PDB file of N, CA and C in Angstrom:
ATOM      1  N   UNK A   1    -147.857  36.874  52.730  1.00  0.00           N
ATOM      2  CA  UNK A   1    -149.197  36.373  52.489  1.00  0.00           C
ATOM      3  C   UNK A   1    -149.195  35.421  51.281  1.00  0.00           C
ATOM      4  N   UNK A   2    -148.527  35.998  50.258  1.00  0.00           N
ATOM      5  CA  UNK A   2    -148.411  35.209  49.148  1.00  0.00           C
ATOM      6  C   UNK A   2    -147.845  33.394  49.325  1.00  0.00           C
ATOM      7  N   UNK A   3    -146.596  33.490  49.549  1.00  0.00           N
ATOM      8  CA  UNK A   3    -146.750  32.496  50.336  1.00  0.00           C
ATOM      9  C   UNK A   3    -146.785  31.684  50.775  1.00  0.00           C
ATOM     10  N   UNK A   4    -147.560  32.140  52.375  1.00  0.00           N
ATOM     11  CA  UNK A   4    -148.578  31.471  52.747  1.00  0.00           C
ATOM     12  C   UNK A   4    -149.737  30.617  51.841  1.00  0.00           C
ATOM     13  N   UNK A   5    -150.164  31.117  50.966  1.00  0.00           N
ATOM     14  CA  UNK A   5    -151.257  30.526  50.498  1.00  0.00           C
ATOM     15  C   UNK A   5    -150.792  29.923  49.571  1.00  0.00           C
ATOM     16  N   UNK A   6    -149.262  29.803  48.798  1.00  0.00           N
ATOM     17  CA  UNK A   6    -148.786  29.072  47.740  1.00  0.00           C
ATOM     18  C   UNK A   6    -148.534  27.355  48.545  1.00  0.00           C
ATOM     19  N   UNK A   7    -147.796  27.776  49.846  1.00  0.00           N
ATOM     20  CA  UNK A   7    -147.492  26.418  50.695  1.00  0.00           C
ATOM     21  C   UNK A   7    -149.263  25.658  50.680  1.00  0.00           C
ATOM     22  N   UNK A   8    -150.244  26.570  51.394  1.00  0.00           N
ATOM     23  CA  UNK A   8    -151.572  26.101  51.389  1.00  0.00           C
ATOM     24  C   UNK A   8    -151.922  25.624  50.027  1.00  0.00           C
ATOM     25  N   UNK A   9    -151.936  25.801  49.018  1.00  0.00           N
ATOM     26  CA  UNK A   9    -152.358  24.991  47.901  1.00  0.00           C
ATOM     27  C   UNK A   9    -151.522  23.936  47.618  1.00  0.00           C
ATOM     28  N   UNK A  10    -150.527  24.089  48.062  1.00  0.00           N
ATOM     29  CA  UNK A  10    -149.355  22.775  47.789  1.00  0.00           C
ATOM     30  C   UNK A  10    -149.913  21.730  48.701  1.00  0.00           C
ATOM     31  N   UNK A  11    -150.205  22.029  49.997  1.00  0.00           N
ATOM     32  CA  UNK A  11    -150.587  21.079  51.451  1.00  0.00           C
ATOM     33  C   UNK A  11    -151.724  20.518  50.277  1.00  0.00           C
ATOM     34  N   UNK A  12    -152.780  21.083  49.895  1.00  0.00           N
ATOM     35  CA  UNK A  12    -154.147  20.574  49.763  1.00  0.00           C
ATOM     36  C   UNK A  12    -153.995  19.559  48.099  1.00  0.00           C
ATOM     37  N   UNK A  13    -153.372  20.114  47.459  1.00  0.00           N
ATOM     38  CA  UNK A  13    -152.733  19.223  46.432  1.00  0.00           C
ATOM     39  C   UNK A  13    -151.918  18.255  46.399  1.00  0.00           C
ATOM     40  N   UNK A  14    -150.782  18.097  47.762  1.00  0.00           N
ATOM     41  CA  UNK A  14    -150.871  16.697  48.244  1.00  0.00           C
ATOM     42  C   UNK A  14    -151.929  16.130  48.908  1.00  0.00           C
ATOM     43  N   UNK A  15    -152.603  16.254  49.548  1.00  0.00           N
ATOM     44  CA  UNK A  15    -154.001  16.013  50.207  1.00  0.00           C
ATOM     45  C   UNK A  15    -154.423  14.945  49.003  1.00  0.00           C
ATOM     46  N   UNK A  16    -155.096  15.737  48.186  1.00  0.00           N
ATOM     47  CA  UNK A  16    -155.893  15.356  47.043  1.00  0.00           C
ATOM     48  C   UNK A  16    -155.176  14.239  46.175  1.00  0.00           C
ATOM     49  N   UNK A  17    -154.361  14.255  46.079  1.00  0.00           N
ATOM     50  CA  UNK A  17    -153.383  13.428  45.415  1.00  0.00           C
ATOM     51  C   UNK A  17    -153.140  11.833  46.112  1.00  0.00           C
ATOM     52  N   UNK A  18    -152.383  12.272  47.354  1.00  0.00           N
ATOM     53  CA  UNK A  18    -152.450  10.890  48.152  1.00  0.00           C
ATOM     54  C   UNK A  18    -153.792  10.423  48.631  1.00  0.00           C
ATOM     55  N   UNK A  19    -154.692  11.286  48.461  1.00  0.00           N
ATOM     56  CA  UNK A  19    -156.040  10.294  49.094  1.00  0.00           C
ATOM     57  C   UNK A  19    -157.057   9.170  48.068  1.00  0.00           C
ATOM     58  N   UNK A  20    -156.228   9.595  46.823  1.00  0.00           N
ATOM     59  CA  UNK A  20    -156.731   9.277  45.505  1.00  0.00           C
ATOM     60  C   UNK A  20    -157.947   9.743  44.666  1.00  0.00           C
ATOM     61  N   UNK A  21    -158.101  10.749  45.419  1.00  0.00           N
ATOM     62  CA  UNK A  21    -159.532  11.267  45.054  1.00  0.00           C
ATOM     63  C   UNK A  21    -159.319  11.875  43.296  1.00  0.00           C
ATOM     64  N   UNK A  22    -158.110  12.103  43.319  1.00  0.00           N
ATOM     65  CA  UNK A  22    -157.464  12.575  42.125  1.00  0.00           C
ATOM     66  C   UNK A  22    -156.399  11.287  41.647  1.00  0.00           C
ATOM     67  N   UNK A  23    -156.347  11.923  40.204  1.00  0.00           N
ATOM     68  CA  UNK A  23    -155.425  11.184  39.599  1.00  0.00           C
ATOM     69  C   UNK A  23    -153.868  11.760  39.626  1.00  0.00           C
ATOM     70  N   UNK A  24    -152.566  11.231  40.219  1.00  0.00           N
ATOM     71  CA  UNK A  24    -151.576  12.166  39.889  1.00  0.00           C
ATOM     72  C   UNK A  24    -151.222  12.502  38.628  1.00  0.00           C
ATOM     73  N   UNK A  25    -151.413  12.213  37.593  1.00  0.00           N
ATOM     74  CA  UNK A  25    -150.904  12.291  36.427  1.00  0.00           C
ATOM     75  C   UNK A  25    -151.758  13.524  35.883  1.00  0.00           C
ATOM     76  N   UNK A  26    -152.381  13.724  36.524  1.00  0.00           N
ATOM     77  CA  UNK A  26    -153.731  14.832  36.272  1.00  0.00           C
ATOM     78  C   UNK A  26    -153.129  15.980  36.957  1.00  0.00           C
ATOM     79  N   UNK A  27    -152.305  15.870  38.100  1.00  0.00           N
ATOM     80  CA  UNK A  27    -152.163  16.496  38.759  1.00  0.00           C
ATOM     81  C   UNK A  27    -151.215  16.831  39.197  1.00  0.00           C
ATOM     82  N   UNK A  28    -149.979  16.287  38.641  1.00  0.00           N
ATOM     83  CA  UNK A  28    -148.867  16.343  38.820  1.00  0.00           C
ATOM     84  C   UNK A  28    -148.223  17.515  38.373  1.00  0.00           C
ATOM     85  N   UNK A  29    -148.455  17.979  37.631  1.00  0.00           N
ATOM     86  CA  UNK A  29    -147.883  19.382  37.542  1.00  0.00           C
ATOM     87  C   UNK A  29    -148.571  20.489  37.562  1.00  0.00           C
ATOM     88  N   UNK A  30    -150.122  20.332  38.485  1.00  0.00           N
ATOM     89  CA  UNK A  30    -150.031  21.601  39.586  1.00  0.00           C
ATOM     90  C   UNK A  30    -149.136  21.715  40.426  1.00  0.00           C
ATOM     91  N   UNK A  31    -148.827  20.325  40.897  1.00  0.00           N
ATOM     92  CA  UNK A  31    -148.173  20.024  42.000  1.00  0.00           C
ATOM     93  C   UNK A  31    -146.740  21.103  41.531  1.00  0.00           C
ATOM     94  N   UNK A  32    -146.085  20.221  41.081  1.00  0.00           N
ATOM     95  CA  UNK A  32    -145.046  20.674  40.401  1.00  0.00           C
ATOM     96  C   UNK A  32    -145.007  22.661  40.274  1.00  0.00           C
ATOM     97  N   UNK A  33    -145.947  23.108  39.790  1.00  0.00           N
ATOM     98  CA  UNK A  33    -146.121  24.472  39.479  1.00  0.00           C
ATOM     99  C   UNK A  33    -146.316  24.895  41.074  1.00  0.00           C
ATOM    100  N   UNK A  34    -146.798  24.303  41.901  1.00  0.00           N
ATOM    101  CA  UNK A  34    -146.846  24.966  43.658  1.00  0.00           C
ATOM    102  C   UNK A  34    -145.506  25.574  44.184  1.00  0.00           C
ATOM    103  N   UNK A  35    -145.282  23.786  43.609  1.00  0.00           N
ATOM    104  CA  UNK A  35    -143.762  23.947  44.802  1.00  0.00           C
ATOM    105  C   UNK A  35    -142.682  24.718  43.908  1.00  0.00           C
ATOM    106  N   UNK A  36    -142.719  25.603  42.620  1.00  0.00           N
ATOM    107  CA  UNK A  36    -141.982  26.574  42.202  1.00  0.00           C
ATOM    108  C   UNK A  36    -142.263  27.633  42.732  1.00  0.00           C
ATOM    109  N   UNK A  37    -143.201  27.451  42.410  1.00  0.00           N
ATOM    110  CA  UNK A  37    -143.855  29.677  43.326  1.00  0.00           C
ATOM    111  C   UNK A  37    -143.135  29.263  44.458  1.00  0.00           C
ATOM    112  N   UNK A  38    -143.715  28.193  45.153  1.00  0.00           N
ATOM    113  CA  UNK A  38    -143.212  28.333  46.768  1.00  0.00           C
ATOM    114  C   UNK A  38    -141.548  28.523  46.662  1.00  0.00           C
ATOM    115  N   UNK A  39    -140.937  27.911  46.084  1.00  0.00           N
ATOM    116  CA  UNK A  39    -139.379  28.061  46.146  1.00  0.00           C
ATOM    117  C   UNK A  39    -138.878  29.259  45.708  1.00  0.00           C
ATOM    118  N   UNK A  40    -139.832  30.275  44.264  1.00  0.00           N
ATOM    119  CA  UNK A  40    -139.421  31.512  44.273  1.00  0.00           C
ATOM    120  C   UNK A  40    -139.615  32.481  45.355  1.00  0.00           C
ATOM    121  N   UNK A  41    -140.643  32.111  46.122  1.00  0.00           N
ATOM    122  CA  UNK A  41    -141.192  33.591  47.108  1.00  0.00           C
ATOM    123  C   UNK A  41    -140.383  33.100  48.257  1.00  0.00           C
ATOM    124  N   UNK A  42    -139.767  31.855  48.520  1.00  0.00           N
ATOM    125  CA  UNK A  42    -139.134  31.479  49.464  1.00  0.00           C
ATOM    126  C   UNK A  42    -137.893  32.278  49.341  1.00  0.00           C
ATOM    127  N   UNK A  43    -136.670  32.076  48.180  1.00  0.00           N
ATOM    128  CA  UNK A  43    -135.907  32.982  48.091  1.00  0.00           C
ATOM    129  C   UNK A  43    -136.049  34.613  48.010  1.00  0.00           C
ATOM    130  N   UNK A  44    -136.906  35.352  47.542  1.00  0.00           N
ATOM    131  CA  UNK A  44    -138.009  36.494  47.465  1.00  0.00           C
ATOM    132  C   UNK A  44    -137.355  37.363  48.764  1.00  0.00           C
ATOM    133  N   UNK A  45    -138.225  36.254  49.779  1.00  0.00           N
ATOM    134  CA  UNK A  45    -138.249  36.781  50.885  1.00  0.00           C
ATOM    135  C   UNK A  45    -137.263  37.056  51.795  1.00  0.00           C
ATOM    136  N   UNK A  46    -136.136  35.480  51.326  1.00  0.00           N
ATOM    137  CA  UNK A  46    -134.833  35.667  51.998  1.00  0.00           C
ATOM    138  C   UNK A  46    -134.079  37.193  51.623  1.00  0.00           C
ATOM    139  N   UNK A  47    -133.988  37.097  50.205  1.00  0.00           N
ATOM    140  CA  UNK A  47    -133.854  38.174  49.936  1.00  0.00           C
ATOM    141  C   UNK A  47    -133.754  39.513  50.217  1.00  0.00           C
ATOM    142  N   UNK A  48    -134.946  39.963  50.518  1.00  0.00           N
ATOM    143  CA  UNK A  48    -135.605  41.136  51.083  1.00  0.00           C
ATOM    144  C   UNK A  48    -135.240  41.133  52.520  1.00  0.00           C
ATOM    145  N   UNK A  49    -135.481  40.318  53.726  1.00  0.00           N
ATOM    146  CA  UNK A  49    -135.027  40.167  54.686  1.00  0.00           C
ATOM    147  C   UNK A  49    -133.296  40.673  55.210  1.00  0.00           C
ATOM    148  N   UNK A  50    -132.602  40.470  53.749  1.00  0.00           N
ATOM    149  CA  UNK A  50    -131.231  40.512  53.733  1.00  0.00           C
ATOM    150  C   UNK A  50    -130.844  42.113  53.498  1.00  0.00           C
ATOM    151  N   UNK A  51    -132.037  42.570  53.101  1.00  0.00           N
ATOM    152  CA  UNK A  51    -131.507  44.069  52.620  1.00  0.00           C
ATOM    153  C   UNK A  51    -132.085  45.057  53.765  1.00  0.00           C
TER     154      UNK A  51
END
């Protein structure tokens, strides 16, 4: 579940970003902070799967 909803805030924070509605520089390291969670729970899960 987790996630799930880490990828979903990443999708919508590129969204926001490329449509210009935002500034990236503003926003660039939510961005940045997404796609870490997502890469920790990504391994997380491999993880767990493995045991």
């Amino acid at each position: 579940m987790a996630l799930k909803e880490a990828r979903e805030t990443e999708y919508w924070l590129e969204i926001l970003i490329e449509s210009g509605m935002v500034k990236l520089n503003k926003f660039q390291p939510l961005l940045t902070e997404a796609s870490e969670i997502v890469g920790i729970l990504v391994t997380s899960t491999r993880k767990l799967k493995q045991k």
